[in-house]
Short mmCIF file of C-alpha atoms in Angstrom, two decimals:
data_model
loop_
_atom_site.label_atom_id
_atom_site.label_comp_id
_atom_site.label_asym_id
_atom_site.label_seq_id
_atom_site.Cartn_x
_atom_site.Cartn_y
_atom_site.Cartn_z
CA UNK A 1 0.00 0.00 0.00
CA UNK A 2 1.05 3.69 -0.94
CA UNK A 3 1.84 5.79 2.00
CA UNK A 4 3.62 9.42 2.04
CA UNK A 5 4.40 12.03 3.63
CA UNK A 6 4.14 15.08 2.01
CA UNK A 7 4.28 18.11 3.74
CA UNK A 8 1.52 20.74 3.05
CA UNK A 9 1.64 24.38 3.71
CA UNK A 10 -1.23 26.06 5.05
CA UNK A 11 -2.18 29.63 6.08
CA UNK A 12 -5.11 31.23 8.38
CA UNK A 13 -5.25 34.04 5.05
CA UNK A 14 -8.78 34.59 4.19
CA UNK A 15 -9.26 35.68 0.47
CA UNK A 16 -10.98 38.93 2.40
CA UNK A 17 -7.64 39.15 4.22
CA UNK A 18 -4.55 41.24 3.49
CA UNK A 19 -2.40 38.75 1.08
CA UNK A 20 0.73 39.47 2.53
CA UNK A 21 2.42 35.84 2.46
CA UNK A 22 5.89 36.31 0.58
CA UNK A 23 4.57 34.58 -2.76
CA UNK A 24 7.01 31.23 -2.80
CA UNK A 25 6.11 30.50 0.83
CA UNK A 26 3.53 27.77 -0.50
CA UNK A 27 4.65 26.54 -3.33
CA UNK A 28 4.61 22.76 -4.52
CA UNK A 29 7.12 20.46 -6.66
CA UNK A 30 5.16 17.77 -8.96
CA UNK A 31 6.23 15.03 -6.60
CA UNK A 32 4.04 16.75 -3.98
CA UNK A 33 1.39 17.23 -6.65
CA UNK A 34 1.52 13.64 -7.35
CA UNK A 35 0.95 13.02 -3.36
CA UNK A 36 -1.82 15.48 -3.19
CA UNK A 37 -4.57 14.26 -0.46
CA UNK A 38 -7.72 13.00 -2.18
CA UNK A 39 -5.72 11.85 -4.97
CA UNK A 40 -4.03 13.23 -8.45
CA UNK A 41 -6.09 10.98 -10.36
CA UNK A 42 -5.69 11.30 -14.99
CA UNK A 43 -5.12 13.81 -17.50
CA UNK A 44 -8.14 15.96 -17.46
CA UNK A 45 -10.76 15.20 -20.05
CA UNK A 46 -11.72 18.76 -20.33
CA UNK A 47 -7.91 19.68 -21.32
CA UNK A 48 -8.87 21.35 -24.48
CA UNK A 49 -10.28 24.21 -22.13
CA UNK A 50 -7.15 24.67 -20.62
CA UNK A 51 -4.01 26.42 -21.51
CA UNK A 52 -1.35 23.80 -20.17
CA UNK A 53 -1.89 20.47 -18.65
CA UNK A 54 -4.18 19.59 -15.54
CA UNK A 55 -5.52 16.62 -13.69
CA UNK A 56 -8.66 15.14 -12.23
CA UNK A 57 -9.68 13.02 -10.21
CA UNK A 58 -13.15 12.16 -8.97
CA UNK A 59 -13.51 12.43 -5.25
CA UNK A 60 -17.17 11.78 -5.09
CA UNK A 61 -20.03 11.80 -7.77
CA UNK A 62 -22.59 10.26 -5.68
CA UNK A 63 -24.71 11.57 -3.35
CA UNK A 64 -25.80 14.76 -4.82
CA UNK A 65 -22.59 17.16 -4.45
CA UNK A 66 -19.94 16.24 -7.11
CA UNK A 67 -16.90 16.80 -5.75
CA UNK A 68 -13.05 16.94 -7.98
CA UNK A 69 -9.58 17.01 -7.28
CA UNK A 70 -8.46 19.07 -9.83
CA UNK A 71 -4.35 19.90 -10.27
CA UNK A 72 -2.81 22.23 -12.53
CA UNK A 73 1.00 21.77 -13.53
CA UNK A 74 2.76 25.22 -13.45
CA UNK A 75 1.57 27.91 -15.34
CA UNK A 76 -1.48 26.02 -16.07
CA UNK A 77 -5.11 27.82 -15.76
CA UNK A 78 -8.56 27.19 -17.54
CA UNK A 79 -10.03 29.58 -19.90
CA UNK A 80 -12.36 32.12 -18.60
CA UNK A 81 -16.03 30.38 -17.96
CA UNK A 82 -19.09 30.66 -16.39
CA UNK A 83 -21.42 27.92 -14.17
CA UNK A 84 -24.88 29.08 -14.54
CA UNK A 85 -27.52 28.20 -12.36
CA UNK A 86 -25.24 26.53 -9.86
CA UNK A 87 -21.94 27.88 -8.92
CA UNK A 88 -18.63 26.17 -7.29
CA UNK A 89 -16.87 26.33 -4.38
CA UNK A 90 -13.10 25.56 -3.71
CA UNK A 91 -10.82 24.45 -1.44
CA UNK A 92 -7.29 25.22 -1.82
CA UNK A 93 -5.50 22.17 -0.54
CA UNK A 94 -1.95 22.55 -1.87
CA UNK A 95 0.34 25.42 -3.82
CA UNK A 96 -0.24 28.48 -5.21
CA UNK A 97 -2.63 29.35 -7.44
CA UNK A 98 -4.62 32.43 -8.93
CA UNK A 99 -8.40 32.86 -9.32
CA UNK A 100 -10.02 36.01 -10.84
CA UNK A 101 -13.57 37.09 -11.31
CA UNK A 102 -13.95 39.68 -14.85
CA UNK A 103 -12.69 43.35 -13.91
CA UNK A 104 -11.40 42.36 -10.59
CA UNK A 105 -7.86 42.24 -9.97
CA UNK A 106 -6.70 38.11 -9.93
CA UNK A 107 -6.54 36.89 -5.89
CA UNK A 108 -3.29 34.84 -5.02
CA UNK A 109 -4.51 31.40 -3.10
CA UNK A 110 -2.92 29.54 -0.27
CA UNK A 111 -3.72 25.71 0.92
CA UNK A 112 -6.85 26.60 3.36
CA UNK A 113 -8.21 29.28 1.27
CA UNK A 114 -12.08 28.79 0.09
CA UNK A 115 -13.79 30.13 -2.77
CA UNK A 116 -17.34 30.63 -3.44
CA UNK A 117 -17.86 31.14 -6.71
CA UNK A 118 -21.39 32.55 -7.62
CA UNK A 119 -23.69 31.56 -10.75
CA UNK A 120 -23.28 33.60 -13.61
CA UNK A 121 -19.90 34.88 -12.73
CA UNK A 122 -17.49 34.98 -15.72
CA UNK A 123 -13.94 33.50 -13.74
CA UNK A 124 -10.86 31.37 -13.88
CA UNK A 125 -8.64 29.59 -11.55
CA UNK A 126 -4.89 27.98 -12.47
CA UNK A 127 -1.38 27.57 -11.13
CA UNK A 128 1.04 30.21 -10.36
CA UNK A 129 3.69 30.42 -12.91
CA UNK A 130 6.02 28.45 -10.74
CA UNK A 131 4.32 26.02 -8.66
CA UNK A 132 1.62 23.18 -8.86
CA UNK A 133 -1.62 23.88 -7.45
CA UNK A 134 -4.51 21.94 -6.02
CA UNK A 135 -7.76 22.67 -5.32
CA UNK A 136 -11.14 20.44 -4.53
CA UNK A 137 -13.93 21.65 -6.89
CA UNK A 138 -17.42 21.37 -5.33
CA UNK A 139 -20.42 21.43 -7.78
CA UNK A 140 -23.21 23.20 -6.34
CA UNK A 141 -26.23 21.02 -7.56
CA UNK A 142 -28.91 23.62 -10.12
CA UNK A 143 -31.61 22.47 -11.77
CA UNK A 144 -30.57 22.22 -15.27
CA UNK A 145 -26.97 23.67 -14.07
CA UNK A 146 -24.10 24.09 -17.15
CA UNK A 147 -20.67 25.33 -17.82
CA UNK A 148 -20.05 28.09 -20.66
CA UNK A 149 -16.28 27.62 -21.71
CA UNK A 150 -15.39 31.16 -22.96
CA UNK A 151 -12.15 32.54 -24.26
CA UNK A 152 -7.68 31.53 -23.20
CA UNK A 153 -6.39 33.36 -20.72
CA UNK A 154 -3.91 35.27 -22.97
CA UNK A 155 -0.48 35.30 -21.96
CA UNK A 156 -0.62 38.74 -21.33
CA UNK A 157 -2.80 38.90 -19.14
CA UNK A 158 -1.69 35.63 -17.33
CA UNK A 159 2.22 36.98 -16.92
CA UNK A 160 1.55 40.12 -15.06
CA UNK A 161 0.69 38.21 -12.06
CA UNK A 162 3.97 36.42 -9.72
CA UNK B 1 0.24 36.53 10.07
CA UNK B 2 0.54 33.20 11.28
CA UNK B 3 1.46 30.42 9.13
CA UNK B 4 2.57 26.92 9.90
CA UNK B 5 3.56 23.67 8.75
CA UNK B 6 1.41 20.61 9.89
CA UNK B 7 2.76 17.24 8.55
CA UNK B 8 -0.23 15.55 7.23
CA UNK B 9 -0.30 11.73 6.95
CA UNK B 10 -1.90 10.83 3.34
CA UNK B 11 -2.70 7.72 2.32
CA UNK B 12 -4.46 6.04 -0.65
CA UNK B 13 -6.11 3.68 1.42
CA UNK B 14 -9.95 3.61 0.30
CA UNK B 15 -12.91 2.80 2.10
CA UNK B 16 -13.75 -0.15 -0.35
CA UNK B 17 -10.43 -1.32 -0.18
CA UNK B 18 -8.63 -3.29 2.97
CA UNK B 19 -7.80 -1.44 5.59
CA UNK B 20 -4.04 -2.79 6.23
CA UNK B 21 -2.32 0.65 7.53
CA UNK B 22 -0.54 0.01 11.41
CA UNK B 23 -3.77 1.81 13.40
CA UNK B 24 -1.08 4.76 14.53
CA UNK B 25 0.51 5.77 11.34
CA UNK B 26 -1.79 9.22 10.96
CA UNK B 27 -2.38 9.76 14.43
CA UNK B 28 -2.60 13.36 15.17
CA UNK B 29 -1.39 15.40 18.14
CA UNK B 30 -3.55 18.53 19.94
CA UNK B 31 -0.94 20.84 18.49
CA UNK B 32 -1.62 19.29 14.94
CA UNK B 33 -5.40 19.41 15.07
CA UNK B 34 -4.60 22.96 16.13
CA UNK B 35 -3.39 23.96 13.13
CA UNK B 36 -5.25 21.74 10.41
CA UNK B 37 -6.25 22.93 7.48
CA UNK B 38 -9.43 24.88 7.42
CA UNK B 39 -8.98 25.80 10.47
CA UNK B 40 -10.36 24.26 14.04
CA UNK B 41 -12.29 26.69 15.13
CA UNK B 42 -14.46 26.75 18.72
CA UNK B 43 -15.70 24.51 20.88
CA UNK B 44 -18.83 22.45 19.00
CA UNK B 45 -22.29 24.34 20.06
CA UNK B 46 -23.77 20.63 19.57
CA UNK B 47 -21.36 19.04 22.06
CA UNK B 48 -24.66 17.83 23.93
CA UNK B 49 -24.98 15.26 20.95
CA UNK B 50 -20.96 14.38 21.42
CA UNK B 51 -19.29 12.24 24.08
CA UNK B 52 -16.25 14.10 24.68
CA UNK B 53 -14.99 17.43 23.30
CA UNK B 54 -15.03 18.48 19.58
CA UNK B 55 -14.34 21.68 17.86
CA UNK B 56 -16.55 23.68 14.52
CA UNK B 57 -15.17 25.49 12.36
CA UNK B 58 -17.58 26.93 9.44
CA UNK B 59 -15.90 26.56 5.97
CA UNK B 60 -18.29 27.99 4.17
CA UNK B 61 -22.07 28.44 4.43
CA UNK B 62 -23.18 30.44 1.71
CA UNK B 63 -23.94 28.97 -2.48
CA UNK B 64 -25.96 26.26 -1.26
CA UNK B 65 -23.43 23.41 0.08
CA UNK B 66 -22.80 23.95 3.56
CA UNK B 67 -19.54 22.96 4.67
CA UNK B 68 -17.91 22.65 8.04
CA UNK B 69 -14.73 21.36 9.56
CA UNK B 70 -14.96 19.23 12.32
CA UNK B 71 -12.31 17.73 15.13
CA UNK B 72 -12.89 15.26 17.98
CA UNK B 73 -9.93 15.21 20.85
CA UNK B 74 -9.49 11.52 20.89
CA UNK B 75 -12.01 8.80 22.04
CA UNK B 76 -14.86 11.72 21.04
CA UNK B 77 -17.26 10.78 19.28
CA UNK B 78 -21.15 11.85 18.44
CA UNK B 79 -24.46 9.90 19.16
CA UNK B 80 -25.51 7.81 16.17
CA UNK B 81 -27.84 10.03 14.00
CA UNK B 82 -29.49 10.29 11.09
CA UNK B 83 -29.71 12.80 8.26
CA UNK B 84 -32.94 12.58 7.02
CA UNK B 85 -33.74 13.70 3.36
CA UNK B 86 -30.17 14.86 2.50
CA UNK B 87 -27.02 12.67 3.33
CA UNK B 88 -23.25 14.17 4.00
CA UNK B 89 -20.24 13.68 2.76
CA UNK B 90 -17.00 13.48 4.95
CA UNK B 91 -13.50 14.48 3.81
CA UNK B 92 -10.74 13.25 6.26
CA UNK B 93 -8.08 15.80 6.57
CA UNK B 94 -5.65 14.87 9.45
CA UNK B 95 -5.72 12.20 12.28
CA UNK B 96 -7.39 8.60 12.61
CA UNK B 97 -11.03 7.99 13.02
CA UNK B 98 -13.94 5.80 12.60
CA UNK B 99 -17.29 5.55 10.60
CA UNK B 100 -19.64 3.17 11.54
CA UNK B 101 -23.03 2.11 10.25
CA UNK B 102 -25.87 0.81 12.37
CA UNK B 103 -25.24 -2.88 11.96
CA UNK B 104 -21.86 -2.97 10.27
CA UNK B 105 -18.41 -3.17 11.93
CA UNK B 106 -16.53 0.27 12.12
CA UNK B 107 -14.49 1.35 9.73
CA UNK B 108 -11.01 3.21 10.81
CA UNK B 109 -10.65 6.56 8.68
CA UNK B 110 -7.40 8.01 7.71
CA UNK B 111 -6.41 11.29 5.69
CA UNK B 112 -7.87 11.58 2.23
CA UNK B 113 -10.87 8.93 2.88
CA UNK B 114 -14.10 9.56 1.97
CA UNK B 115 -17.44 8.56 3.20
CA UNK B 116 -20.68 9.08 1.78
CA UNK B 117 -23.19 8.74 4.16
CA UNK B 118 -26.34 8.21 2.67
CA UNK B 119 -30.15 9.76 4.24
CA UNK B 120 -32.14 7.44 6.78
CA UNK B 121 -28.53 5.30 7.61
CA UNK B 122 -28.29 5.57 11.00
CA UNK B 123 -24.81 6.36 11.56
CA UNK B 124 -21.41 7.59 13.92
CA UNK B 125 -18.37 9.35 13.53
CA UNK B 126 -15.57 10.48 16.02
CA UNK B 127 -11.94 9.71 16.53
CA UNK B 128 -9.20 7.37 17.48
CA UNK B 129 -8.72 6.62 21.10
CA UNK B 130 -5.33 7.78 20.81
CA UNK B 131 -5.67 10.55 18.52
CA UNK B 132 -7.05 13.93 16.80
CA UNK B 133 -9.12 13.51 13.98
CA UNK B 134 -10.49 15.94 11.65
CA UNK B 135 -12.77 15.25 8.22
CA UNK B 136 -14.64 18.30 6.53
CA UNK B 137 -18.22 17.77 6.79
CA UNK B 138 -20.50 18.62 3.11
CA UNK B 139 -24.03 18.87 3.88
CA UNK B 140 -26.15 17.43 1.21
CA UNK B 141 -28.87 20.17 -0.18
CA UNK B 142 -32.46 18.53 0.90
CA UNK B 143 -35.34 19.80 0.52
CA UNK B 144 -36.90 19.59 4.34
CA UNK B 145 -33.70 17.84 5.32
CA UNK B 146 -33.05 17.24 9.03
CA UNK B 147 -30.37 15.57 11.54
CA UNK B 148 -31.99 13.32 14.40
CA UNK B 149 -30.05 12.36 17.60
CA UNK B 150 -29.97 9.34 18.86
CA UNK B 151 -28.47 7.38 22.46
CA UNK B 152 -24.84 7.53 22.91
CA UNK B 153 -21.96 5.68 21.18
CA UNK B 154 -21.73 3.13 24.93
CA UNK B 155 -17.83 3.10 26.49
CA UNK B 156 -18.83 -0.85 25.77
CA UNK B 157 -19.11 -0.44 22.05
CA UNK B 158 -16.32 2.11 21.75
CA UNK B 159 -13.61 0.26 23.63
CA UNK B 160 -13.48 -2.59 21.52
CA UNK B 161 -11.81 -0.48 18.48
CA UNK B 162 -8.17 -0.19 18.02
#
């Protein structure tokens, strides 16, 4: 049986907190991506909505609240998108990452750091440009709920953040 | 700003799958379930449902999935119960625990196991005599939904886990 150790940063910073943590002081390697709790699972299916490589795995699809471990190899963030009718919510569980609503600045994340992402609410979410990053994704059931896959990230955009 | 550096015990170990792991390989100290991810928050305002002490910590409680963290200083545990209408889904984070169904022999919970509980299972949850344990705690949307209490996990039943 697999067993690790991997050691996982975590921080009491609240995304409606000052984000003063020196911007390495999380990071994560790809063995400790590999290690992640809740697992690293496959390539992700949805790649093509991605700009660089990510991976998912199912943490539970039963009992009414889908629920993903979803990891993003440096650099790596989804195109902007939109849940309608039912939004997301996330929980940071290792690295550094980035998430960023339209017009609003992007918000570095931490391991412990929880998003609520509303319905309708044009956003993405990736890696930092130098660190893995892991987050649980948990679907907010909707009544006929979707995803809208909109437009890359560009890489101008992307590369004014740390 | 305080930041720290728990070592969390992972494991791939699934609930479907045998449960071979030495029972004190993710224990978890006070100072540990301190600092776990998420946060530990106060002392449980349902601790008259708990033998023993255990901590709540909100995660989030807005966009529909309600989600809370929960520890139990070792041997605490809560009264069987039952979620009516809506189940819950339990993430372990840190320590060693146990899950047990009315009926079924417990089953010993480590970091990065998941349970589904279904509604109308009569059910516990708590940890380890000998250590911390903390699992997130996703509250199934329900229409109507509701928890009922039941009698105590007995010192008799308890004692005979690991």
């Amino acid at each position: 049986m697999k067993k690790f150790l991997p050691i996982i940063l975590t921080t009491t910073v609240l995304l409606t907190g000052g984000q003063t943590m020196a911007q390495s002081e999380s990071n994560a390697t790809e063995e400790q991506a590999k290690q992640v709790i809740f697992g690293f699972g496959e390539l992700n299916p949805y790649g093509k909505y991605f700009t660089g490589k990510s991976y998912l795995k199912p943490i539970t699809t039963t009992n009414g609240v889908p629920m993903y471990n979803v990891t993003f190899e440096p650099k790596c963030r989804n195109n902007w998108h939109i849940h309608h009718k039912g939004g997301q919510i996330l929980l940071v569980t290792q690295g550094r990452g980035y998430y960023q609503e339209w017009g609003k600045p992007a918000q570095e994340l931490h391991p412990g750091d929880v998003v609520n992402i509303p319905p309708e609410t044009k956003h993405w979410h990736g890696a930092a440009k130098d660190s893995w990053f892991t987050h649980i994704a948990v679907e907010v059931p909707a009544k006929d709920g979707s995803n809208e896959w909109l437009e890359r990230v560009s890489d101008e955009e992307y590369n004014k953040l740390k």
